[in-house]
Coordinates of C-alpha atoms (C1' of nucleotides) in Angstrom, one line a residue:
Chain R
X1 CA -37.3 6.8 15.8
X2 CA -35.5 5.9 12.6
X3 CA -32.6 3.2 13.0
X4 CA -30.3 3.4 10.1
X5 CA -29.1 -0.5 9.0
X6 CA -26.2 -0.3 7.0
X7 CA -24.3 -3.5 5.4
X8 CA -20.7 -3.0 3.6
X9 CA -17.8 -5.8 3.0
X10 CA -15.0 -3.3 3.6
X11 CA -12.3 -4.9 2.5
X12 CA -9.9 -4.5 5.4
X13 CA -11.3 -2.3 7.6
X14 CA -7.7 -0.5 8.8
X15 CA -7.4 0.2 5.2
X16 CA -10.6 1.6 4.4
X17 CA -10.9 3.7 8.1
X18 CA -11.0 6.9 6.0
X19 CA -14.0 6.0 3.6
X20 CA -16.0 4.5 6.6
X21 CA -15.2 7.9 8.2
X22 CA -16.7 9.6 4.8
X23 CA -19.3 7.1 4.8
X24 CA -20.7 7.3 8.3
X25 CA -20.4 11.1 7.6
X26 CA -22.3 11.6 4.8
X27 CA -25.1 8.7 5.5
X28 CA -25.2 8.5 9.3
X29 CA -26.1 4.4 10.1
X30 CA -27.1 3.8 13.1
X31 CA -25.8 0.4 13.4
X32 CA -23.2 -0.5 10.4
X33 CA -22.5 -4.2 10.2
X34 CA -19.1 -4.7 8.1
X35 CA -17.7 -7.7 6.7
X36 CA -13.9 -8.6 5.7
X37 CA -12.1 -6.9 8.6
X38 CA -9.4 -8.8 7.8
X39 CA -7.8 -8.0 11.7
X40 CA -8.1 -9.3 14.8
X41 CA -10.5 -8.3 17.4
X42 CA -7.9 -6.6 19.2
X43 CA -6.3 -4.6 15.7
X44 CA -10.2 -3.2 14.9
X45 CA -9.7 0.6 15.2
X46 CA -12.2 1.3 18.1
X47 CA -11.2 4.8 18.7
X48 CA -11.7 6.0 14.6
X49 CA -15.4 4.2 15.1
X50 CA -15.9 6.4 18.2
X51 CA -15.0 9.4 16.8
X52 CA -17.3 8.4 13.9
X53 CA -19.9 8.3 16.8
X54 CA -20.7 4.7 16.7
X55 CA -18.7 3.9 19.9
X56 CA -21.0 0.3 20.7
X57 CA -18.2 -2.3 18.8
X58 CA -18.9 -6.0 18.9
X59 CA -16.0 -7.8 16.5
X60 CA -15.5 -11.4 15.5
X61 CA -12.5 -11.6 14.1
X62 CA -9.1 -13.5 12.8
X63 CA -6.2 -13.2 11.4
X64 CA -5.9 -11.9 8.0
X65 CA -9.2 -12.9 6.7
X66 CA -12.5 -12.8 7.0
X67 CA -13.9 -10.9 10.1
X68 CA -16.9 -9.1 10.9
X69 CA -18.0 -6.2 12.8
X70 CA -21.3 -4.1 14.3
X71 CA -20.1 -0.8 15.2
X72 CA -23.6 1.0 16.8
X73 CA -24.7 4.5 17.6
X74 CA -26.5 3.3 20.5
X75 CA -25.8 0.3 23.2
X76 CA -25.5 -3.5 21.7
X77 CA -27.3 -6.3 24.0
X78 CA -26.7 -10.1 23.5
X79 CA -28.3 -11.8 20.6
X80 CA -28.5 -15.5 20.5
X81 CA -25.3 -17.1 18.9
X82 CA -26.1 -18.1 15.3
X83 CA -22.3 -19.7 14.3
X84 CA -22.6 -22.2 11.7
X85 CA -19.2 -22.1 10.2
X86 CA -17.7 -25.9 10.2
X87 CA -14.1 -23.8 9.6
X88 CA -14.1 -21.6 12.6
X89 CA -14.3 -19.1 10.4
X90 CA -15.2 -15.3 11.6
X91 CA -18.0 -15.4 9.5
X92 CA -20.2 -14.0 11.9
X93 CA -21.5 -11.8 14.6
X94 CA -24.4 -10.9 16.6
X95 CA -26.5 -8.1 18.7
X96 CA -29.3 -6.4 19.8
X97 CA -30.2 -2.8 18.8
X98 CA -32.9 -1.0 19.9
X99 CA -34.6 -4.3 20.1
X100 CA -33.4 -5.4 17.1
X101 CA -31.7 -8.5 16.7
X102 CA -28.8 -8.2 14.1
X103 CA -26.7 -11.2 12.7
X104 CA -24.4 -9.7 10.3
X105 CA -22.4 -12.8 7.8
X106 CA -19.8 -12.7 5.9
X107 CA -20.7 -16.2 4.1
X108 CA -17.7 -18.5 2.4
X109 CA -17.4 -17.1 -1.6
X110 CA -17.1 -20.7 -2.1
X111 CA -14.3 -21.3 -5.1
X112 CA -14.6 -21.0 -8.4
X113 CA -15.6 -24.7 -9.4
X114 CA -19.8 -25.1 -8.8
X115 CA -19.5 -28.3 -7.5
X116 CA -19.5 -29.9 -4.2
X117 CA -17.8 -33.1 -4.3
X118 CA -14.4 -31.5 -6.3
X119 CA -14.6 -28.2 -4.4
X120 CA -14.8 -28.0 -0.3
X121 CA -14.9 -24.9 -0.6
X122 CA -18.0 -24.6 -2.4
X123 CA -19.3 -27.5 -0.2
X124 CA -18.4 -25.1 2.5
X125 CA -20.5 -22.2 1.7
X126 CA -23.5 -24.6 1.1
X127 CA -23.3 -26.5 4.2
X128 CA -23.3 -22.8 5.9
X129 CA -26.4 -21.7 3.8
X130 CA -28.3 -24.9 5.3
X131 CA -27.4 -24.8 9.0
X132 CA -27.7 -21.0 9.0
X133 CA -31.4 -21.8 7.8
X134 CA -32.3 -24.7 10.2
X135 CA -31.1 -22.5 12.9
X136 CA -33.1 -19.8 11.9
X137 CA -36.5 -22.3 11.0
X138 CA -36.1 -22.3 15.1
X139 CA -37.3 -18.9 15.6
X140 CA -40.1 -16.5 15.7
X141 CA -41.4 -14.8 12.5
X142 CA -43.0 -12.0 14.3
X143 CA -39.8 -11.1 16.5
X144 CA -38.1 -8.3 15.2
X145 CA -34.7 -9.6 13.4
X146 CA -32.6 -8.5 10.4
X147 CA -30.2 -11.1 8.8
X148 CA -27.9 -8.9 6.8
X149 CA -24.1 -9.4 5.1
X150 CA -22.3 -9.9 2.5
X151 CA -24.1 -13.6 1.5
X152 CA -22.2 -14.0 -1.5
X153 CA -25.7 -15.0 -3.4
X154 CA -27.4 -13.1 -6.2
X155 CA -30.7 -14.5 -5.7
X156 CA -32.5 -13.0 -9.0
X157 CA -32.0 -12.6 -12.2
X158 CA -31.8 -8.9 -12.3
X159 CA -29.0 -9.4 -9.3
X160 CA -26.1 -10.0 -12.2
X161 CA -25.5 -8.3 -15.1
X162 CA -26.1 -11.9 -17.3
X163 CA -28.4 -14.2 -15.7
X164 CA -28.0 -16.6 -18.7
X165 CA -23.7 -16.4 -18.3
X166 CA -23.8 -16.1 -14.4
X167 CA -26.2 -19.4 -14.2
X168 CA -22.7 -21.4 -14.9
X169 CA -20.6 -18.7 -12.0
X170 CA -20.4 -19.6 -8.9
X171 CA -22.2 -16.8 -7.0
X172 CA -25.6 -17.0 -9.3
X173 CA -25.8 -21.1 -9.9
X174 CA -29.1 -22.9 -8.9
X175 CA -27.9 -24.5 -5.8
X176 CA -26.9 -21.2 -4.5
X177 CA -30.4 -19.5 -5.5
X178 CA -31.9 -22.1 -4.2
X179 CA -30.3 -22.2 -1.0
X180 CA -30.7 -18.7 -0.9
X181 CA -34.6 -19.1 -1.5
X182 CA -34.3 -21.5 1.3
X183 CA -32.8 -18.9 3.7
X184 CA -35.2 -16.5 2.9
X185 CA -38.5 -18.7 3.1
X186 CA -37.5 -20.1 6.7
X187 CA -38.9 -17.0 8.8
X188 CA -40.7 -15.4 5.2
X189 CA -37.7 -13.0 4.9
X190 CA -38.6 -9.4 3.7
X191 CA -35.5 -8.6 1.2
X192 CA -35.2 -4.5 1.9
X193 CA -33.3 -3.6 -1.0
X194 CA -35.4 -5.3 -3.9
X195 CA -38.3 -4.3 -2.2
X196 CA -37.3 -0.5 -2.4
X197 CA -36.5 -1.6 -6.3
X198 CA -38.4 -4.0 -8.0
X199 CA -37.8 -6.3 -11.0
X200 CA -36.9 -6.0 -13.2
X201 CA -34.8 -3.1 -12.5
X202 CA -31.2 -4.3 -11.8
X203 CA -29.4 -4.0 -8.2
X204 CA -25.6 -4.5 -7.9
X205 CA -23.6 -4.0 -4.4
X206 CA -20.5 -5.4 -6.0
X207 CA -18.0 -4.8 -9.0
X208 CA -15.1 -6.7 -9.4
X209 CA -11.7 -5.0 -9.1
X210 CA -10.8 -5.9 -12.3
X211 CA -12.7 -3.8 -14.6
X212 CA -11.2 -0.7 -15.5
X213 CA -14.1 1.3 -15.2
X214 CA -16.8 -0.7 -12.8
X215 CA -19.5 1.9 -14.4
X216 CA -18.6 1.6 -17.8
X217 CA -18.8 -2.1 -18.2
X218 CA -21.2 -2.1 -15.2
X219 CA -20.9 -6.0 -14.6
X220 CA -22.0 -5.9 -11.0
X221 CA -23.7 -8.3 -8.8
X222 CA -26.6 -8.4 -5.5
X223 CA -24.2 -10.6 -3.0
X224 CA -24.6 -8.0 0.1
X225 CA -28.3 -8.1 1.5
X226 CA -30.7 -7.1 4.7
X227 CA -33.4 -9.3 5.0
X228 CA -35.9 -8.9 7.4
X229 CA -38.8 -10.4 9.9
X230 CA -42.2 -9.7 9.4
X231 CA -42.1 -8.6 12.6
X232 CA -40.1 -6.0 10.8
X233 CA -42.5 -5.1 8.2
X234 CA -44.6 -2.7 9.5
X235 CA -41.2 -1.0 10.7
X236 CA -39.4 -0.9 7.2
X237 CA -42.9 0.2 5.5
X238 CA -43.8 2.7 7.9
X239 CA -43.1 5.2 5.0
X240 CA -45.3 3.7 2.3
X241 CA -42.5 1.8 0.9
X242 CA -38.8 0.5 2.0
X243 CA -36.6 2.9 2.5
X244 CA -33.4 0.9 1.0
X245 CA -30.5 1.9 -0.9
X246 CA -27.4 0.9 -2.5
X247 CA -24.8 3.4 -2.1
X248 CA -22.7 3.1 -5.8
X249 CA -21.7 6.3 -5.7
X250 CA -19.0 4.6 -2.9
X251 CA -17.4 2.5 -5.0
X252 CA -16.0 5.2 -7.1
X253 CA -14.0 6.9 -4.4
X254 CA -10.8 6.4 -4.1
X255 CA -9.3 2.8 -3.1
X256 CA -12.4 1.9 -2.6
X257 CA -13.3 -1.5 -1.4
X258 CA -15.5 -3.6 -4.0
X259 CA -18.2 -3.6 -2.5
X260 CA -21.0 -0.7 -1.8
X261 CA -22.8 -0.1 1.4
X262 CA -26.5 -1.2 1.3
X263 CA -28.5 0.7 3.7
X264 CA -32.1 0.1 5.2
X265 CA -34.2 2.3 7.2
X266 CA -36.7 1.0 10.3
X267 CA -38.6 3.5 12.1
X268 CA -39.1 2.1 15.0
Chain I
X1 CA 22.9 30.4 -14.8
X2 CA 21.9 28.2 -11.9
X3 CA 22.4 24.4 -12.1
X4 CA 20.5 23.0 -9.2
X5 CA 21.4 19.0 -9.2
X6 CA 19.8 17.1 -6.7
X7 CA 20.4 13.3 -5.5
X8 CA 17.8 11.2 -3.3
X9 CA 17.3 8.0 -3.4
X10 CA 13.2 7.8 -3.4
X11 CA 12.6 4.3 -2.1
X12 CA 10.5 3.0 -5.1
X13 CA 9.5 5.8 -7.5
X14 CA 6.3 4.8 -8.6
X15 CA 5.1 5.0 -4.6
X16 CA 6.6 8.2 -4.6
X17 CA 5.6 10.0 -7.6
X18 CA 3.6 12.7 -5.2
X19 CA 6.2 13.6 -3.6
X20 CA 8.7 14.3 -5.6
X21 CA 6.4 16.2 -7.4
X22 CA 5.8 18.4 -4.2
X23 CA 9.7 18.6 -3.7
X24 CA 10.2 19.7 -7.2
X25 CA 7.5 22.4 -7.3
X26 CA 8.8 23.8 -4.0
X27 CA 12.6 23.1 -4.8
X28 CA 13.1 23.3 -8.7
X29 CA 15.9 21.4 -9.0
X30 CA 17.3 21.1 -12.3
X31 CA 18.7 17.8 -12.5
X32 CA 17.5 15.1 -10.4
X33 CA 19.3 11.8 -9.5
X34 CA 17.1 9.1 -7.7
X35 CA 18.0 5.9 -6.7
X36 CA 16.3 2.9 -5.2
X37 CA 13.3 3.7 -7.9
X38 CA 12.9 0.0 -7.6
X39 CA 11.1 -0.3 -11.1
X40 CA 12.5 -1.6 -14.8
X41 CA 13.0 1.3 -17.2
X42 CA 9.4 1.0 -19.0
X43 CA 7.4 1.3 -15.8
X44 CA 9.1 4.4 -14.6
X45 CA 6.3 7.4 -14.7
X46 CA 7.9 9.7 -17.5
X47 CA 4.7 11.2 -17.8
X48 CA 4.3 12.7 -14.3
X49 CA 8.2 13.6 -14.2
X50 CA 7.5 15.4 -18.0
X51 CA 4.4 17.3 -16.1
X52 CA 6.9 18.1 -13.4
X53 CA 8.9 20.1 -15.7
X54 CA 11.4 17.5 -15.8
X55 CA 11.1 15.8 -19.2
X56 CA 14.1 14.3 -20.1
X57 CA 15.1 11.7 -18.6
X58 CA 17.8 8.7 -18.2
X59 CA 16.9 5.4 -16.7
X60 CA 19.0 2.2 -15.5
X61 CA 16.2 0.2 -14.0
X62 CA 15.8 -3.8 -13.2
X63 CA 12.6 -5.6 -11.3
X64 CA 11.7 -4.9 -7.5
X65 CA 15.7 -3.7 -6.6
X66 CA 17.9 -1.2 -7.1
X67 CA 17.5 1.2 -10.1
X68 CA 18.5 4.5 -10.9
X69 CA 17.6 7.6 -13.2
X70 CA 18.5 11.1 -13.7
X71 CA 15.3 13.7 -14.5
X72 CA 16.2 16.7 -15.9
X73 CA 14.4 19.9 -17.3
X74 CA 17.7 20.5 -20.1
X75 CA 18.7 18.1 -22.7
X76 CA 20.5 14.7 -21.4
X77 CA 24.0 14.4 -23.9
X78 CA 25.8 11.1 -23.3
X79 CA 28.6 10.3 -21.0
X80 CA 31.1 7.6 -20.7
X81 CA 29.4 5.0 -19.1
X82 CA 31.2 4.1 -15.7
X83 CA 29.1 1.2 -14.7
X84 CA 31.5 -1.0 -12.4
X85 CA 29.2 -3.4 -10.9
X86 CA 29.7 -6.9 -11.2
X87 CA 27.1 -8.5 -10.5
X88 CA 25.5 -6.4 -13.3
X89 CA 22.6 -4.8 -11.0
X90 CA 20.9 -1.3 -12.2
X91 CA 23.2 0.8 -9.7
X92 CA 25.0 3.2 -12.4
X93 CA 23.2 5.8 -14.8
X94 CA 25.4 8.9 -16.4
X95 CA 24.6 11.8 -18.3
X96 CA 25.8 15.3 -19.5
X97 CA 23.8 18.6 -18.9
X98 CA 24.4 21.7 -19.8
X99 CA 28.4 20.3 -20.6
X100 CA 28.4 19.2 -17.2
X101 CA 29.1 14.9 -16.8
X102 CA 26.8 13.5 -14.1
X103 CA 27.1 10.2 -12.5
X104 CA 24.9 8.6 -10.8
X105 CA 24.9 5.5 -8.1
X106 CA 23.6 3.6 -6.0
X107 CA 26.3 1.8 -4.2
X108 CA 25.6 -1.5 -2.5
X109 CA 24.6 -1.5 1.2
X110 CA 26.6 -4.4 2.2
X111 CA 25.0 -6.5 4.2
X112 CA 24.9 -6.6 8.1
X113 CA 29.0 -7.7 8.6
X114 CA 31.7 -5.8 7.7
X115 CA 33.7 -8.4 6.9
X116 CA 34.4 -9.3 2.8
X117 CA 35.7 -12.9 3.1
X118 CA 32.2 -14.4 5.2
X119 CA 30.1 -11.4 3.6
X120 CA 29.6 -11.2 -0.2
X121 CA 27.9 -7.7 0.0
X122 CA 30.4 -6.3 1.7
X123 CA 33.1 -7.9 -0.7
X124 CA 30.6 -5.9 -3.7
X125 CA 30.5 -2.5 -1.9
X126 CA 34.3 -2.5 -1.5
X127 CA 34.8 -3.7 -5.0
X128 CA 32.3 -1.6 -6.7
X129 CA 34.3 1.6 -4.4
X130 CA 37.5 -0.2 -6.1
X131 CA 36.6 -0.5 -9.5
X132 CA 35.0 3.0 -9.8
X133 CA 38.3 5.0 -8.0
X134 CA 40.2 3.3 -10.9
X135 CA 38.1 4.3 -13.5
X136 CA 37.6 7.5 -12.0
X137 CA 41.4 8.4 -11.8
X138 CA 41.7 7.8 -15.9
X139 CA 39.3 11.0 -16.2
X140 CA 40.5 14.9 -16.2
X141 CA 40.3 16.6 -12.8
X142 CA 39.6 20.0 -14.5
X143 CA 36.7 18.6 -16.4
X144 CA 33.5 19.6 -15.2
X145 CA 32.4 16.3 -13.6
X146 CA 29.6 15.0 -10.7
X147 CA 29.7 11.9 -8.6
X148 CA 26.3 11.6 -6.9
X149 CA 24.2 9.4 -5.4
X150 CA 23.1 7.1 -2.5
X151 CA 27.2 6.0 -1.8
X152 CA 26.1 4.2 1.1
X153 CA 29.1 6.0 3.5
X154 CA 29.2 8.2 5.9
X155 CA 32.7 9.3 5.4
X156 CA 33.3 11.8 8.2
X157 CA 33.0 11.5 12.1
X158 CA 30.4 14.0 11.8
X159 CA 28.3 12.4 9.0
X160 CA 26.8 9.7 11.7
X161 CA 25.0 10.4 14.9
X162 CA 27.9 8.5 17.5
X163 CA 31.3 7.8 15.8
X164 CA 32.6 5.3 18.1
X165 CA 29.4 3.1 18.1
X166 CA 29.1 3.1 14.1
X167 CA 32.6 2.2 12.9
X168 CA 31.5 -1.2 14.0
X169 CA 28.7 -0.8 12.2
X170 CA 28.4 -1.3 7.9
X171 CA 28.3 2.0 6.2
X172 CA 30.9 4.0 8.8
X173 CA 33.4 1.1 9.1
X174 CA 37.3 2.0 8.7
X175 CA 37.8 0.0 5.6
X176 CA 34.0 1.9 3.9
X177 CA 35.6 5.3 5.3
X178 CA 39.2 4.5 3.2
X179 CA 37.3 3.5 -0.3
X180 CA 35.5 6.6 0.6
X181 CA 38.8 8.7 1.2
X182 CA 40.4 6.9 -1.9
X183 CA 37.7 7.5 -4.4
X184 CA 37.4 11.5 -3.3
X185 CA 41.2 11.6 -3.8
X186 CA 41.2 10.1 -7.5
X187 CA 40.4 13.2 -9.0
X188 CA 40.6 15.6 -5.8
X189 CA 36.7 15.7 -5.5
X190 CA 35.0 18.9 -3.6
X191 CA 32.4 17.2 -1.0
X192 CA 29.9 19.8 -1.5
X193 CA 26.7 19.5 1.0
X194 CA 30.4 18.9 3.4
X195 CA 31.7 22.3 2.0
X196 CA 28.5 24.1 2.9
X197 CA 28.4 22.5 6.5
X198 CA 31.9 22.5 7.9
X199 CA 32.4 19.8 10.7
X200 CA 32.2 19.5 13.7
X201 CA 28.5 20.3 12.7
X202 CA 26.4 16.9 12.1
X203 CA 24.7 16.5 8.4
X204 CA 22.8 13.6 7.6
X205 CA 21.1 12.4 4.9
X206 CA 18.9 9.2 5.6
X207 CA 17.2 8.1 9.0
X208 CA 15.8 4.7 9.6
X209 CA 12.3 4.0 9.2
X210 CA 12.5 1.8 12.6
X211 CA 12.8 5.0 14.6
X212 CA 9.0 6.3 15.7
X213 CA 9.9 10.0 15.6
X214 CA 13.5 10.8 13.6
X215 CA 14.1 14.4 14.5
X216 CA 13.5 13.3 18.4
X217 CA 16.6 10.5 18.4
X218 CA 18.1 11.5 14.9
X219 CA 20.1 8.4 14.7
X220 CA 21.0 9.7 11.1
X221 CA 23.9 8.9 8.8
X222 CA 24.8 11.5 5.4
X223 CA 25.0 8.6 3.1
X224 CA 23.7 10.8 -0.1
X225 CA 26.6 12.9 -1.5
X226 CA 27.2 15.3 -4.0
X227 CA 31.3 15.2 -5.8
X228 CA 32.6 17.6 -8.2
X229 CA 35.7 18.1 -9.7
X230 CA 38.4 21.0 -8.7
X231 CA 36.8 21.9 -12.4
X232 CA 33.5 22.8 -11.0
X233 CA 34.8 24.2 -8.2
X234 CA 34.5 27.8 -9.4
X235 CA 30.8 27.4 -10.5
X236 CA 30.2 25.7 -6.8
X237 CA 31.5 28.8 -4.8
X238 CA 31.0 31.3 -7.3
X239 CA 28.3 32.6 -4.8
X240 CA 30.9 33.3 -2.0
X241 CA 30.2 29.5 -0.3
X242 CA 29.2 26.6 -1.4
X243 CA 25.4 26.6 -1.8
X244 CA 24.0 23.0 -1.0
X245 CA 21.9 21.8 2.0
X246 CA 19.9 18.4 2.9
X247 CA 15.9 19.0 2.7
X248 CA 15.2 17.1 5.9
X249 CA 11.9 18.5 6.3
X250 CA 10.9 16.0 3.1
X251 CA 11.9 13.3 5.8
X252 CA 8.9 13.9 7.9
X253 CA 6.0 14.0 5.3
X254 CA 3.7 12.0 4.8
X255 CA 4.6 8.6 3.6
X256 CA 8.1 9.5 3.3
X257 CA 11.3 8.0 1.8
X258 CA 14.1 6.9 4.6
X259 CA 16.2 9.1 2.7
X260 CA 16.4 13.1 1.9
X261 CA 16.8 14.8 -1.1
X262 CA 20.6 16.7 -0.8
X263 CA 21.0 19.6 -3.2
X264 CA 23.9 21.9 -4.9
X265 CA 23.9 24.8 -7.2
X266 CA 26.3 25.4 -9.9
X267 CA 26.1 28.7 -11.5
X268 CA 27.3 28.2 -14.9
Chain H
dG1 C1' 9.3 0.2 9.6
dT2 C1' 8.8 0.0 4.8
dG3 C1' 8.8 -2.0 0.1
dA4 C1' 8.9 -5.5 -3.4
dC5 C1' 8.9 -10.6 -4.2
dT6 C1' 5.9 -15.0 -4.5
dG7 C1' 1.8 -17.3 -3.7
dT8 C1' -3.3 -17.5 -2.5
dA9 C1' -7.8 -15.6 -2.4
dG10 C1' -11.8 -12.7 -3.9
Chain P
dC1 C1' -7.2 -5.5 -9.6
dT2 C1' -6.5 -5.7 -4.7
dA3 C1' -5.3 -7.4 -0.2
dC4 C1' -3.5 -10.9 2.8
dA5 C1' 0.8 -14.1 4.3
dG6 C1' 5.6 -15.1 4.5
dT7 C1' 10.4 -13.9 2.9
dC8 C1' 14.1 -10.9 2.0
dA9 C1' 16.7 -6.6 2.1
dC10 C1' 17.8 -2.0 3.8

DNA sequence: GTGACTGTAG
DNA sequence: CTACAGTCAC
């Protein structure tokens, strides 16, 4: 059985209920994890995701900001909580899926100064890196789990577009690589994506908004990821290799949210 | 020949540039009077109107409010400016096609009491209603002239969905109905979309956005008008009756303005 | 309800 | 550039 893991920050999901619609349409996830809501658990449109087939909603979310969401083809059990977020932030959600345990993030952006002592914010987003990865340390390696969201790190260099100019952004600096790296080694995360395409071939998930043409300039960035469990392995290289894409071709439609959905295939 | 003037006030033109588009395809009007286009005069979308067949065009515009302009698919010749608003707002735009003067406004709403001394809108409306009778009553009556434009009255018992209730009420008020009744006697004006209609049947022209369906409790008002001089009056009837009519079906497309488009044919 | 303003955030 | 909040006007 394939199960279809699809991460996308969505920008405010009400706004975007058409091109999830399209989305879901054209690349059929299983379980879609989005991040940015922006509504209210109560203001998530439940009945589009049904009619989308993925009727199996679990929603953390608050008003305005933030928010995330797993909307499932098939039945969501209880995952342990794994809330880190000194704010109270909806930064994050949590379920099982065909025996898959799913936390889907949307981790802090963190500012625009790289510093922790000037900026809480950025102190913020690096205090949630750390707890997130002593709460994970706690589990099992071998149990089958999927960290995925928009995690606001691009870990390598071939994540940006300038590793040399981004090293100085906040987004690509070494603390956040670093505690990125920390994240990962805590269970021996797989990272689906770069595994499906290696270095040095570059990965974006995210243009800004500001670029005319997000092609033509190209100056993306890695910050939405699915890692993985060993347990997982043998599932998401059941193939021969990952099955793992970025889906760019998203960010050109129309009012498009800035982010592309990254999708990962298990076959369970 | 057939001079199809048309007045609507779009609601911000540049949110709206789609559906005038669609109205002017299916409609053709020849010169078109908007109002509310909510924009300054460099960021109105001459292109799209110029695609629209409509490529010369008139704007008074100003930043976020108010704003008018007159589109039209013949040559714009000046006209005396009658711009009688004193606290200079973009509410006044004039023009002559095809050697007919067309003038168009959008009059001030006036507030929520219909009262000038606590209410400094409603003081505006009645002055701006003041100032343009007297300027109105220096010009010719045989001259082929237009008043249109949002007026912000419904002058007649007819033109609002319950009489009694709305005299109360700004825009159907006793003193609103006598600037109304003294401007249309300054030169002897022909109400046209009024001359098509006859009372007692009910013509309106806008419907609040606050109602979920409009046509189920058409709480309207006919606040758009379209004046002419006893000098047009022989190119307005020279069909027989008058031909002008109020495109409600525009009112329940997608996105709509609160407001219709109201047209009139003058065969020339 | 809808739109445009300012301000904040990404 | 885009989307939120809160404010104002219609």
């Amino acid at each position: 059985m394939r199960l279809r893991i699809c991460t996308w920050n969505v920008n405010s999901v009400r706004l975007r209920v058409e091109q999830v619609a399209r989305f879901v349409r054209e690349q059929a996830p299983d379980v879609l994890c989005l991040q940015e809501i922006k509504c209210r658990e109560g203001e998530f449109p439940v009945n589009a995701f049904a009619e989308m087939g993925l009727p199996h909603v679990r929603i953390a979310g608050q008003k305005g900001w933030h928010g995330v969401a797993i909307a499932s083809r098939l039945p969501i059990e209880d995952a342990p909580r794994l809330d880190v977020c000194r704010e109270g932030h909806a930064r994050c959600v949590g379920g099982t899926v065909a025996g898959v345990e799913v936390h889907n993030f949307y981790i802090p952006a963190g500012g625009d100064t790289p510093d922790r002592e000037p900026n809480p914010k950025f102190d913020h987003k690096l205090d949630f890196y750390e707890k997130l990865t002593a709460e994970l340390a706690k589990r099992n390696p071998k149990a089958p789990l999927a960290v995925v969201g928009d995690l606001n790190v691009a870990p390598g260099e071939h994540d940006v577009w300038n590793h040399r100019y981004m090293s100085k952004v906040v987004s690509h600096t070494p603390a956040e690589v670093e505690a990125f790296g920390k994240l990962v080694a805590s269970l021996g995360f797989i990272d689906l994506p770069r595994a499906q395409t290696p270095e040095p071939e570059k990965v974006f998930s995210w243009w800004s908004y500001r670029a005319a043409d997000f092609r033509a300039s190209n100056r993306g960035l890695r910050l939405d990821h699915i890692l993985v469990t060993p347990g997982l392995k043998e599932a998401a290289f059941r193939l021969g290799s990952a099955a793992s894409r970025v889906h760019d071709d998203v960010r050109a439609w129309e009012r498009p949210s800035d982010h592309a959905p990254v999708t990962a295939d298990l076959v369970l």
